[in-house]
Short mmCIF file of C-alpha atoms and ligand atoms in Angstrom, two decimals:
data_model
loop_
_atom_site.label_atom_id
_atom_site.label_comp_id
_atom_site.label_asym_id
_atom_site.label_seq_id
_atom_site.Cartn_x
_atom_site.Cartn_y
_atom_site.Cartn_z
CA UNK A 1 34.95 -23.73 10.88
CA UNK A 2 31.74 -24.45 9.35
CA UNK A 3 30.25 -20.89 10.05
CA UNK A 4 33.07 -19.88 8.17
CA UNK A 5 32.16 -22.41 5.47
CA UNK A 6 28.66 -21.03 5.12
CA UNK A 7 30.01 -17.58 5.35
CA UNK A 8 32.61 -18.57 2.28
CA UNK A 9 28.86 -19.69 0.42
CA UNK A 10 26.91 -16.75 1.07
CA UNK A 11 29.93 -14.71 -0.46
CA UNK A 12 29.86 -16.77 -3.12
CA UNK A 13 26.65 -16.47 -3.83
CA UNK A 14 25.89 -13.05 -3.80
CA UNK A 15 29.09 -12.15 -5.97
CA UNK A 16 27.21 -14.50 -8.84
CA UNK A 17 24.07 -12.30 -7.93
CA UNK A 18 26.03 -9.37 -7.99
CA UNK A 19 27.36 -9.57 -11.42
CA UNK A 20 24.28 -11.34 -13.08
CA UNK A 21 22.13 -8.43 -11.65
CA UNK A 22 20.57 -5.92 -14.62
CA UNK A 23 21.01 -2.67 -14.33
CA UNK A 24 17.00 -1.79 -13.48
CA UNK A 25 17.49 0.45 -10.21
CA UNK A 26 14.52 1.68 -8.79
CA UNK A 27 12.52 4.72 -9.99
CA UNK A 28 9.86 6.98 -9.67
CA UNK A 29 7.67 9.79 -11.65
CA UNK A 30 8.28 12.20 -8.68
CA UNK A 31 9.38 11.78 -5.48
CA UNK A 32 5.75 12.09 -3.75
CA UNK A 33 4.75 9.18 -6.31
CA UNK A 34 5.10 5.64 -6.00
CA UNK A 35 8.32 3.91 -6.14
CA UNK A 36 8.92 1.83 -9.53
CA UNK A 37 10.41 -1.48 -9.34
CA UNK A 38 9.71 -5.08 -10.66
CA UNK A 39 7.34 -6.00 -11.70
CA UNK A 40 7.04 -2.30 -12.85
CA UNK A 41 9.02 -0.42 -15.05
CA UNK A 42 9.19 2.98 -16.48
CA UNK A 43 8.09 2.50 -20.49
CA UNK A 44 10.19 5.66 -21.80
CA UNK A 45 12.98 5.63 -19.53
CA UNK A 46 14.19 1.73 -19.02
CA UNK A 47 14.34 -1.55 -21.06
CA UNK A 48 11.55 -3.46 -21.58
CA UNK A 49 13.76 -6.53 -19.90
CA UNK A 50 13.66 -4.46 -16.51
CA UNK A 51 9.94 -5.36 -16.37
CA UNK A 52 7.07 -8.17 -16.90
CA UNK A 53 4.72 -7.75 -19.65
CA UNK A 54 1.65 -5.61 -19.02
CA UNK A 55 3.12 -3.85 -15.68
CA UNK A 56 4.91 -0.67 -17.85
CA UNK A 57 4.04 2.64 -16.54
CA UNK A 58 4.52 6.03 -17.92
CA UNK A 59 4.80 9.58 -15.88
CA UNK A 60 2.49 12.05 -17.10
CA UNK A 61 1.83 15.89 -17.17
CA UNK A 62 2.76 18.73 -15.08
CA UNK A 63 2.35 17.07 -11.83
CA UNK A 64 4.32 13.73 -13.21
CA UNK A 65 1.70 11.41 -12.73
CA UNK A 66 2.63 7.76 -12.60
CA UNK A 67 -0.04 6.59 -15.60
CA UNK A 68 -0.66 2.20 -15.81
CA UNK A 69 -2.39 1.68 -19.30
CA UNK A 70 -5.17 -1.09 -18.80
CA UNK A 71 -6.63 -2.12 -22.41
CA UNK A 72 -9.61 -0.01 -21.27
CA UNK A 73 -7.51 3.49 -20.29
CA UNK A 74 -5.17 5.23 -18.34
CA UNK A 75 -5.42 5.33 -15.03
CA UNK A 76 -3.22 7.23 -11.88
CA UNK A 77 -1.13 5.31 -9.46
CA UNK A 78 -2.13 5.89 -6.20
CA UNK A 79 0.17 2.72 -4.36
CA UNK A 80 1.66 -0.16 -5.01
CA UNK A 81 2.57 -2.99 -2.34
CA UNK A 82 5.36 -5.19 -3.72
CA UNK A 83 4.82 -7.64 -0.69
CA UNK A 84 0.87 -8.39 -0.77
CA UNK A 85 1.16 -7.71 -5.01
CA UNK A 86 -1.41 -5.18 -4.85
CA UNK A 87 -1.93 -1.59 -6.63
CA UNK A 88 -4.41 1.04 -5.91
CA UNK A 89 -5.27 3.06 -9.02
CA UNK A 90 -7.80 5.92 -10.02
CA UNK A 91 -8.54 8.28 -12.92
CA UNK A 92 -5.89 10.76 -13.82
CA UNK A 93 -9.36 12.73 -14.69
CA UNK A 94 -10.99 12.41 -11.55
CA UNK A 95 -13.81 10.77 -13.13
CA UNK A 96 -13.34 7.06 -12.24
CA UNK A 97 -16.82 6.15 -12.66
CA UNK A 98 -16.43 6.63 -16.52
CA UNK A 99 -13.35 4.19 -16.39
CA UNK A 100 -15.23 1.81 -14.29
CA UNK A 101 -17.85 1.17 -16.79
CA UNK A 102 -15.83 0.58 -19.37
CA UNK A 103 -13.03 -1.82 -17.54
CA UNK A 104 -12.03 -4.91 -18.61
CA UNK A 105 -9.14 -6.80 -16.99
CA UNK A 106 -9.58 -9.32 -18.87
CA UNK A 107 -6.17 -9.02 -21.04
CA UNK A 108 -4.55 -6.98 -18.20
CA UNK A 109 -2.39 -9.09 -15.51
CA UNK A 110 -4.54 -7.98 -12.96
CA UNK A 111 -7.16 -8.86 -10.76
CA UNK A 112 -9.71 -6.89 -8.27
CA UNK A 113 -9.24 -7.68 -4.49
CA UNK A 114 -13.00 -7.23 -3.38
CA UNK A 115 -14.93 -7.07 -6.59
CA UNK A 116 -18.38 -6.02 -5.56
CA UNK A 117 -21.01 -5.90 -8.39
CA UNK A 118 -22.82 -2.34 -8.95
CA UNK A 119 -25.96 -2.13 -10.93
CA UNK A 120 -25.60 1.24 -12.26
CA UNK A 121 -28.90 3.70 -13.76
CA UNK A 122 -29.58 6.25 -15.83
CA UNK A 123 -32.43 8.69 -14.70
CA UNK A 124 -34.16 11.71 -16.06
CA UNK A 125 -33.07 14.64 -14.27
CA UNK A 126 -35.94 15.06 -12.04
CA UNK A 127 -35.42 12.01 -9.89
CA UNK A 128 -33.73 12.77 -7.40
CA UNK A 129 -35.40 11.52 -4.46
CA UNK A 130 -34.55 8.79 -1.61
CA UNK A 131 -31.30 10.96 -1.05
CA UNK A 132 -29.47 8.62 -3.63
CA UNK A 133 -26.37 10.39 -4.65
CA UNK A 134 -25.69 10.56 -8.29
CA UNK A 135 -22.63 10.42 -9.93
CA UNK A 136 -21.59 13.77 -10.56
CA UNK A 137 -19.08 13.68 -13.29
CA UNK A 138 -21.54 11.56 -15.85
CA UNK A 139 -24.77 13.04 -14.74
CA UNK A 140 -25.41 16.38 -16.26
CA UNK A 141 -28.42 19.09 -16.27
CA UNK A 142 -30.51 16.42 -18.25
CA UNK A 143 -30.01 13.21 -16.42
CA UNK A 144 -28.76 11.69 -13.47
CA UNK A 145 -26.97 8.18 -12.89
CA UNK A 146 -26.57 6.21 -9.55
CA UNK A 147 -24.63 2.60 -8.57
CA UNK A 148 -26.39 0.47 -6.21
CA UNK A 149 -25.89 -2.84 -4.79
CA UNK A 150 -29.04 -2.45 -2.98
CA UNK A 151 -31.81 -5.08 -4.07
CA UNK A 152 -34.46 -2.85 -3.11
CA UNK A 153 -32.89 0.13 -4.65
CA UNK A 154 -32.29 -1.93 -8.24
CA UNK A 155 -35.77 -2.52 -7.62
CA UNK A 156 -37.20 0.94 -7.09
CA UNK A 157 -35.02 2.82 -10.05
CA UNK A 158 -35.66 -0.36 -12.79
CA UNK A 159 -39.72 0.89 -13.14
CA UNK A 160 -38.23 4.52 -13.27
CA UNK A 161 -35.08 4.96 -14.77
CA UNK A 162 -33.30 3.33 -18.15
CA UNK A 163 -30.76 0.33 -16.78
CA UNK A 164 -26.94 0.91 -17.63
CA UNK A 165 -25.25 -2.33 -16.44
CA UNK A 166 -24.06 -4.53 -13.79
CA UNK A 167 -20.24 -3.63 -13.49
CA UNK A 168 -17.98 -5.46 -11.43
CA UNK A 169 -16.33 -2.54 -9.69
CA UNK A 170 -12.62 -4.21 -7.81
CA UNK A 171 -13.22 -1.07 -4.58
CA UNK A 172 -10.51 -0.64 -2.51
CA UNK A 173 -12.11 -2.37 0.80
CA UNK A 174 -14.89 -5.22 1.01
CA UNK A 175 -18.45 -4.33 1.61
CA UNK A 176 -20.09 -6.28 4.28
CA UNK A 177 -23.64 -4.46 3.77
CA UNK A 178 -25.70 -3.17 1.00
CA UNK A 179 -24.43 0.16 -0.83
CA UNK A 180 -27.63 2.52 -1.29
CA UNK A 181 -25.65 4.20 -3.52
CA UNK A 182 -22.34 5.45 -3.70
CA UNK A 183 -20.14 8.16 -6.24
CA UNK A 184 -17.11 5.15 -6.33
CA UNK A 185 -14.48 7.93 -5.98
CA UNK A 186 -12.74 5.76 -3.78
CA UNK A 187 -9.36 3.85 -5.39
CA UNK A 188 -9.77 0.76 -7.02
CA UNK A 189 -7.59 -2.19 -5.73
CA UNK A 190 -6.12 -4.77 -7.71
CA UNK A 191 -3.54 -7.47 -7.77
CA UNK A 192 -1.52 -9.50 -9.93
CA UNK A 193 -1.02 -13.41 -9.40
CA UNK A 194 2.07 -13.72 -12.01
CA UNK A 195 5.37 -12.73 -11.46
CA UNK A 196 5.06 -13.76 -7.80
CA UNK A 197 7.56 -11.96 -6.51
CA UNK A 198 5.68 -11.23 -3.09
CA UNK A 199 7.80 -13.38 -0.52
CA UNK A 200 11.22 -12.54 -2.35
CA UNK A 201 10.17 -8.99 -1.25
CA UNK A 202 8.95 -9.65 2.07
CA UNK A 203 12.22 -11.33 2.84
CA UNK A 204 14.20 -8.00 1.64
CA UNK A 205 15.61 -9.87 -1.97
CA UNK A 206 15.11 -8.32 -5.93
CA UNK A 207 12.81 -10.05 -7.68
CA UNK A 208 14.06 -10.58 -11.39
CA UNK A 209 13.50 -12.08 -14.83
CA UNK A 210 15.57 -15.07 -15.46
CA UNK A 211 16.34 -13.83 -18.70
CA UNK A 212 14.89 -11.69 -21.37
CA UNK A 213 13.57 -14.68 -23.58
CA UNK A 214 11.78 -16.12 -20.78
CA UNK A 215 8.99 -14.81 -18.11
CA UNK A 216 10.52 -16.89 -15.37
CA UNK A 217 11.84 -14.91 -12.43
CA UNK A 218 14.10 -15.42 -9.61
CA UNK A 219 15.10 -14.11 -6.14
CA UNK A 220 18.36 -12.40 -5.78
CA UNK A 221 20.34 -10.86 -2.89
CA UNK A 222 18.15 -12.24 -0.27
CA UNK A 223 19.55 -11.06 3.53
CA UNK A 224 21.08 -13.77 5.30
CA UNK A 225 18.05 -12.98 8.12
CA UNK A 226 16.05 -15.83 9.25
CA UNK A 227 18.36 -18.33 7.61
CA UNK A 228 17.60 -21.70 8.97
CA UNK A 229 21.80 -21.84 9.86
CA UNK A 230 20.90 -19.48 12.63
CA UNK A 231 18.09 -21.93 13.55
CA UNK A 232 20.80 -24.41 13.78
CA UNK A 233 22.64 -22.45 16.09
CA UNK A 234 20.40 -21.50 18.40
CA UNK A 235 18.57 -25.52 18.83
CA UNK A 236 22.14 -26.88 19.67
CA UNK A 237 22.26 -24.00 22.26
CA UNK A 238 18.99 -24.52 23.87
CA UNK A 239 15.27 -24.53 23.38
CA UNK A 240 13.03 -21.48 24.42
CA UNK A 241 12.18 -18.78 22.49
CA UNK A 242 15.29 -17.80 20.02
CA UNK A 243 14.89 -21.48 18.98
CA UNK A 244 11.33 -20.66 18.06
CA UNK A 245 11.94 -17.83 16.84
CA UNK A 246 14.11 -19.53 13.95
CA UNK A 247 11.83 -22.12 13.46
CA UNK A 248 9.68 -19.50 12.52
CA UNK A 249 12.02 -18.76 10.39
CA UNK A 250 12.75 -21.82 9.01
CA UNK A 251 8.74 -22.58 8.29
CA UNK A 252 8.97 -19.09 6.44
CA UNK A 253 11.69 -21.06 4.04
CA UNK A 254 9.39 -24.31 3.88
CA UNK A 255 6.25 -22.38 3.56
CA UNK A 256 7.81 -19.68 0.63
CA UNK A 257 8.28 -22.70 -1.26
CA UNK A 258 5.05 -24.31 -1.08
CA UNK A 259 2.92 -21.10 -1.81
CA UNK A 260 5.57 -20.92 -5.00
CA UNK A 261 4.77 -24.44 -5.91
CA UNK A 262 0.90 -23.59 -5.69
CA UNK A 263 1.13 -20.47 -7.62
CA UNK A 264 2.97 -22.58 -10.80
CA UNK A 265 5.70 -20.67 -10.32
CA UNK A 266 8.84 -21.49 -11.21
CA UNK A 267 10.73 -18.26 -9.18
CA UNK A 268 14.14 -20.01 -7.82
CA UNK A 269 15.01 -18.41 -4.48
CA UNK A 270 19.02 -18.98 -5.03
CA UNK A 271 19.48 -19.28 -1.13
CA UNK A 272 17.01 -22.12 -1.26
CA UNK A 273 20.30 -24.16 -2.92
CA UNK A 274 22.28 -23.17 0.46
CA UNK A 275 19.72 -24.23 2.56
CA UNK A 276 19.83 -27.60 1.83
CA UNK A 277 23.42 -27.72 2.77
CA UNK A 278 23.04 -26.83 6.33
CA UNK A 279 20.58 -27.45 9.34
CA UNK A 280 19.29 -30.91 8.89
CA UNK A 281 15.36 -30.71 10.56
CA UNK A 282 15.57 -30.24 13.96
CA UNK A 283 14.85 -33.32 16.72
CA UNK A 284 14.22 -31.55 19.64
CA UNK A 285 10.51 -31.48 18.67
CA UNK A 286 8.23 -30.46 21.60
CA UNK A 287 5.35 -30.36 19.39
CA UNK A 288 2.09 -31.94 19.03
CA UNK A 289 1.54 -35.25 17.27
CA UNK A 290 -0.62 -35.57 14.27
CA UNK A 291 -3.44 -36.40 15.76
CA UNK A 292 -3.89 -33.33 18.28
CA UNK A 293 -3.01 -31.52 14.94
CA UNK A 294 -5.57 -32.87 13.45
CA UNK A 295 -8.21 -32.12 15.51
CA UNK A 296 -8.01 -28.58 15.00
CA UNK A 297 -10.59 -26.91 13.12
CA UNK A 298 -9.89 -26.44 9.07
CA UNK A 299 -12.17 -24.33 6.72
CA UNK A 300 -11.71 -24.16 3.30
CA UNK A 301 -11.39 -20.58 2.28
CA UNK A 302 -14.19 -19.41 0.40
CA UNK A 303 -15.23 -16.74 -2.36
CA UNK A 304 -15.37 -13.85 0.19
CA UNK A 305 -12.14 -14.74 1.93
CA UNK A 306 -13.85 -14.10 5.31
CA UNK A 307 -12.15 -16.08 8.37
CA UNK A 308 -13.19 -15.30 11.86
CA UNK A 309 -12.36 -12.54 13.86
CA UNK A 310 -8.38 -11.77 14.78
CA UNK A 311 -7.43 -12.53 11.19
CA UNK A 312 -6.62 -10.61 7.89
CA UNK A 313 -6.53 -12.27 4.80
CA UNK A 314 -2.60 -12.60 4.66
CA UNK A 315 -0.62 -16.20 7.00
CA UNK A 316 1.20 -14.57 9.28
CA UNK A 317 3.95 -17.67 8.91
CA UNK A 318 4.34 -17.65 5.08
CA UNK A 319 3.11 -14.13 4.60
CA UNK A 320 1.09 -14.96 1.04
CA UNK A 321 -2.39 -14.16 0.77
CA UNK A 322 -5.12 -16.62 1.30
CA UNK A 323 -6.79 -17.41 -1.77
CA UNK A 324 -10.03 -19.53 -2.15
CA UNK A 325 -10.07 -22.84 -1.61
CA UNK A 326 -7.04 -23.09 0.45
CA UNK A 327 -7.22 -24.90 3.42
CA UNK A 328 -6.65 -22.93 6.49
CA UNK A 329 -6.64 -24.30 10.13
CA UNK A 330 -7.68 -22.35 13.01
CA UNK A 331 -6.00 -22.77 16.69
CA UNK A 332 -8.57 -23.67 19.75
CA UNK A 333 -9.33 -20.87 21.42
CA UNK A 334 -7.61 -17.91 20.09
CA UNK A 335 -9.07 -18.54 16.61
CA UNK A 336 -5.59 -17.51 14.80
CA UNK A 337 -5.23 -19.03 11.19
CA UNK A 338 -3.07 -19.74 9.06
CA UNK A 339 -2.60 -21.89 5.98
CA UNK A 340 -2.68 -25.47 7.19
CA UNK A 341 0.50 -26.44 5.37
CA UNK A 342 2.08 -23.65 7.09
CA UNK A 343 1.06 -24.58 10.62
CA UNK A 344 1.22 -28.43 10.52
CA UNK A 345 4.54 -28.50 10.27
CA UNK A 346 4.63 -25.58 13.54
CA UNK A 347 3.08 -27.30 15.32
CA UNK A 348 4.96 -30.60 15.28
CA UNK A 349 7.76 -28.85 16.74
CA UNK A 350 6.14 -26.51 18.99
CA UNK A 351 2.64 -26.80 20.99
CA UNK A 352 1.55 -23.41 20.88
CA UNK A 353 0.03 -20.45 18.28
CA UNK A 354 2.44 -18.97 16.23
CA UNK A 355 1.08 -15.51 16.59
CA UNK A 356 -0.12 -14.83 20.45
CA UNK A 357 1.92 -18.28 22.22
CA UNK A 358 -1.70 -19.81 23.22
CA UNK A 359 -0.83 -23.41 24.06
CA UNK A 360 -3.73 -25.17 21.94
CA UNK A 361 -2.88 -28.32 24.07
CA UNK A 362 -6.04 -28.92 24.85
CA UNK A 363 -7.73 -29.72 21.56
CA UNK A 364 -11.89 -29.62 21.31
CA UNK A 365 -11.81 -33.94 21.55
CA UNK A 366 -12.66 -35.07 18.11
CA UNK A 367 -16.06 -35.91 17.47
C1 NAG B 1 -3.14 6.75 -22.65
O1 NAG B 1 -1.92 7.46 -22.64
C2 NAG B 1 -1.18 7.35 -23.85
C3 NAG B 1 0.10 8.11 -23.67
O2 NAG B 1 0.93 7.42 -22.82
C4 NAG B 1 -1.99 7.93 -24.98
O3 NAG B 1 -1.28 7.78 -26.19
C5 NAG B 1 -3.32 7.18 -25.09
O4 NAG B 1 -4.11 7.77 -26.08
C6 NAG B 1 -4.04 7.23 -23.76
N1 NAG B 1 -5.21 6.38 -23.85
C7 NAG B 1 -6.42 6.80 -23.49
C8 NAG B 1 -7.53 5.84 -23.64
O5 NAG B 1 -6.59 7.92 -23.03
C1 NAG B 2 2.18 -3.98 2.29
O1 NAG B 2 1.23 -4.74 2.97
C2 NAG B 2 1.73 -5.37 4.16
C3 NAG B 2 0.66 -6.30 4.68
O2 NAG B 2 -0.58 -5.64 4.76
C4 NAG B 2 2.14 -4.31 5.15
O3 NAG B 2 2.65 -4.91 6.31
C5 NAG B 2 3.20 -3.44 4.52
O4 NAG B 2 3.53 -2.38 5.40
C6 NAG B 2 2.71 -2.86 3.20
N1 NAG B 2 3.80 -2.19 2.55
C7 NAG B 2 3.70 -0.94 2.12
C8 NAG B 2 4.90 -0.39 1.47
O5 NAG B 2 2.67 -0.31 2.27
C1 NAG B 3 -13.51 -8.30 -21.97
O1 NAG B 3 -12.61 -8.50 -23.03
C2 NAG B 3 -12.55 -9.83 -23.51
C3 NAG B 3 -11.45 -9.92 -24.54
O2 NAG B 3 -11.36 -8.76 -25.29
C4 NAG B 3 -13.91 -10.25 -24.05
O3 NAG B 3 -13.86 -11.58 -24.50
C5 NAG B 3 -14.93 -10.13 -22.92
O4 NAG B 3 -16.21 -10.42 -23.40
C6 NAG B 3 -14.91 -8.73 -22.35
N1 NAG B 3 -15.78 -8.70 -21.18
C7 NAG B 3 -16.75 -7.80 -21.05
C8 NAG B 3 -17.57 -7.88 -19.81
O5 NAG B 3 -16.96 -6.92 -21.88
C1 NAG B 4 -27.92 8.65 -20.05
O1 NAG B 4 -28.94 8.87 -21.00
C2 NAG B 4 -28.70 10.00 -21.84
C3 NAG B 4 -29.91 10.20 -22.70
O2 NAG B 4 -30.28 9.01 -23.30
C4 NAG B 4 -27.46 9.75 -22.65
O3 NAG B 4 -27.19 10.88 -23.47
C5 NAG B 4 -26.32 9.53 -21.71
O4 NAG B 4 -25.14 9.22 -22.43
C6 NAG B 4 -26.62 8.40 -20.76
N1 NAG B 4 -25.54 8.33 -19.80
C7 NAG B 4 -24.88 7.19 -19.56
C8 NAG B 4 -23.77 7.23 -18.55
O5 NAG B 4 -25.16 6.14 -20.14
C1 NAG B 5 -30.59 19.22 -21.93
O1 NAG B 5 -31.52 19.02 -22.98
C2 NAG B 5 -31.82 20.18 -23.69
C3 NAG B 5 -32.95 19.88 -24.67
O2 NAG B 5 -32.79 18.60 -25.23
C4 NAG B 5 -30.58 20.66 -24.42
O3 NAG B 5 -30.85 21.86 -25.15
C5 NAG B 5 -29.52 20.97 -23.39
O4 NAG B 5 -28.31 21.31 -24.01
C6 NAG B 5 -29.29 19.72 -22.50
N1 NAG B 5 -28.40 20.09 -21.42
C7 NAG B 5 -27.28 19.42 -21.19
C8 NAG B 5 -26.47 19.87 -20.03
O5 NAG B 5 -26.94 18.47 -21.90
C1 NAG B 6 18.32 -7.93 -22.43
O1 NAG B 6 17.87 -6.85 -23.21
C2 NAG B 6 18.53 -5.62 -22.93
C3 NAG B 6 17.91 -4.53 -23.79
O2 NAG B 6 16.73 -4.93 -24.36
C4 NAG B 6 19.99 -5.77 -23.25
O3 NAG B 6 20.66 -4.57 -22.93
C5 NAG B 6 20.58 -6.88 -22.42
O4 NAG B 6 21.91 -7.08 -22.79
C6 NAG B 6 19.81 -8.15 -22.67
N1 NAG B 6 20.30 -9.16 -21.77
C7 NAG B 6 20.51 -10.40 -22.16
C8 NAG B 6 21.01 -11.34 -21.13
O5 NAG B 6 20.29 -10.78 -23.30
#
């Protein structure tokens, strides 16, 4: 009887998604280029309204190149991951240094990943020693230009060699040592804070605009997965791992909505309305109280986004990225983290890691 209620809802509710829902399908240049969806849209093929501003792409040439215009040029789309709102781009020209030095995301939506400051030189032809490698495609018979992030190499070419610039350059992975010099042909590797349609993809929905007047966006057609009503179900049946398992769930739902809240976002996940109407929170808590919680380690993240060891820089509850100064707590032992919003409320149903099932019972006493 009530399943069948909810069911009746869920109907409901994606009928009023299915008829509200634009006619943007998803596209690409070619089929061995990236696929196009929202936030992207194809400039000369589909209305502007099936896109956010700044994110239209164009296909290019023979080969059908998927081209982004930045302020500063056109550059080739090598990826784009709708989940962790990144995109990997180079120059359609093969000559990315060029672009580099001349970038400016300043007016563009986007932002590097691991921006990593190169000091970049111009020498007279004839110095070519330390084995530096120059950068082919803007050195020519007459001169020769490196990028270093090398102290002692910024030091050795500034007596020697005219200066350029010190050019933020966002590369594609961070650099934990010092580059002697490098060619930067890798991709560069940006991402966009606004739309924020990350966890609306993660959790299989369409990311939309609300409307064309406005830049607001919303969830659609989410799959009723990892609905808290299954979390429902399976408590009254028992504890044990399903139950967890839809917690997990459940602290997906509460967590989406807190990393929307921090990101100013107003995105409206439309389930979010049915959720309230079902699974009241759980109170066969087995968890930890707040101080145990408590005495876990938190770290603030910082500039670099480093955490220790078994982690990437993405909570494995709420699936956002960390971003600096977020507070992140670590378990004892098996040094997982995730964002301490996230876990707190975890862990005050269930005693152990979310990710490997460590029991942290045993907290490091507080000092
Ligand atoms: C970028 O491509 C557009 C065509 O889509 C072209 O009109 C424009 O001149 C190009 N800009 C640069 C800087 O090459
Ligand atoms: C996007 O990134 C996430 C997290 O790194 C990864 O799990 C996922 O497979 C990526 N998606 C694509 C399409 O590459
Ligand atoms: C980038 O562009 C903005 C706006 O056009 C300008 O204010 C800023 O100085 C530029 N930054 C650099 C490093 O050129
Ligand atoms: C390097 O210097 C030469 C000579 O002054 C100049 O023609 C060239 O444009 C410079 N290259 C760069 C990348 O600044
Ligand atoms: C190098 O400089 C010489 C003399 O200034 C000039 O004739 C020649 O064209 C230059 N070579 C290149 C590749 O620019
Ligand atoms: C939004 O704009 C597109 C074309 O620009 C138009 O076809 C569509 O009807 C508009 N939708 C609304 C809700 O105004």
């Amino acid at each position: 009887m009530d399943t069948a209620f909810l069911i009746l809802i869920l109907l409901s509710i994606c009928c009023t998604t299915l008829t509200s829902a634009q006619p943007c399908y998803k596209s690409a240049c070619s089929r061995v280029e990236p696929v196009i969806q929202f936030p992207f849209w194809l400039k000369h093929s589909q209305p502007d309204s099936c896109g956010y501003p700044g994110f239209g792409l164009s296909c290019h040439g023979p080969t059908h190149q998927t081209i982004l215009t930045l302020p500063s040029g056109n550059f080739s789309v090598q990826g784009i991951n709708y989940t962790t709102q990144e995109i990997w781009i180079n120059d359609p020209n093969n000559c990315l240094p060029k672009q580099i030095l001349s970038l400016n995301l300043s007016t563009s939506p986007f932002l590097g990943v691991f921006t990593q400051y190169f000091a970049f030189f111009n020498c007279s032809f004839h110095y070519t020693k330390n084995g530096l490698k120059p950068i082919g495609c803007i050195s020519d018979g007459n001169y020769t230009v490196y990028a270093t992030t090398s102290f002692k190499v910024i030091g050795l070419l500034s007596g020697v060699c005219d200066f350029i610039a010190m050019v933020p350059v966002p590369a594609e992975l961070p650099f934990y040592e010092e580059v002697v010099s490098s060619d930067l042909d890798g991709d560069l590797r940006l991402k966009w804070e606004e739309p924020a349609c990350g966890v609306c993809v993660s959790r299989g929905g369409q990311c939309w605009l609300k409307s064309n007047s406005s830049r607001q966006v919303e969830c659609f057609n989410v799959p009723k997965r990892g609905l808290p009503s299954g979390a429902r179900y399976a408590i009254t049946i028992g504890a044990g791992v399903p139950a967890s398992m839809c917690i997990l769930g459940l602290l997906c739902f509460l967590c989406g909505r807190v990393t929307s809240f921090r990101r100013r976002n107003s995105n409206r996940v439309r389930l979010e309305g049915a959720s309230s109407t079902v699974a009241p929170r759980p109170t066969v808590a087995v968890g930890l109280d707040q101080s145990a919680i408590d005495s876990f380690p938190k770290v603030v993240v910082g500039e670099s986004l480093r955490l220790p060891r078994p982690n990437d820089h993405t909570c494995p509850i709420c699936l956002s990225e960390y971003k600096p100064k977020e507070i992140v707590r670590s378990m004892p032992e098996c040094e997982h983290c995730f964002h301490a919003d996230c876990v707190d409320e975890w862990l005050r149903l269930n005693a152990t890691c979310p990710v490997c099932r460590n029991s942290p019972e045993k907290p490091h006493p507080v000092p």
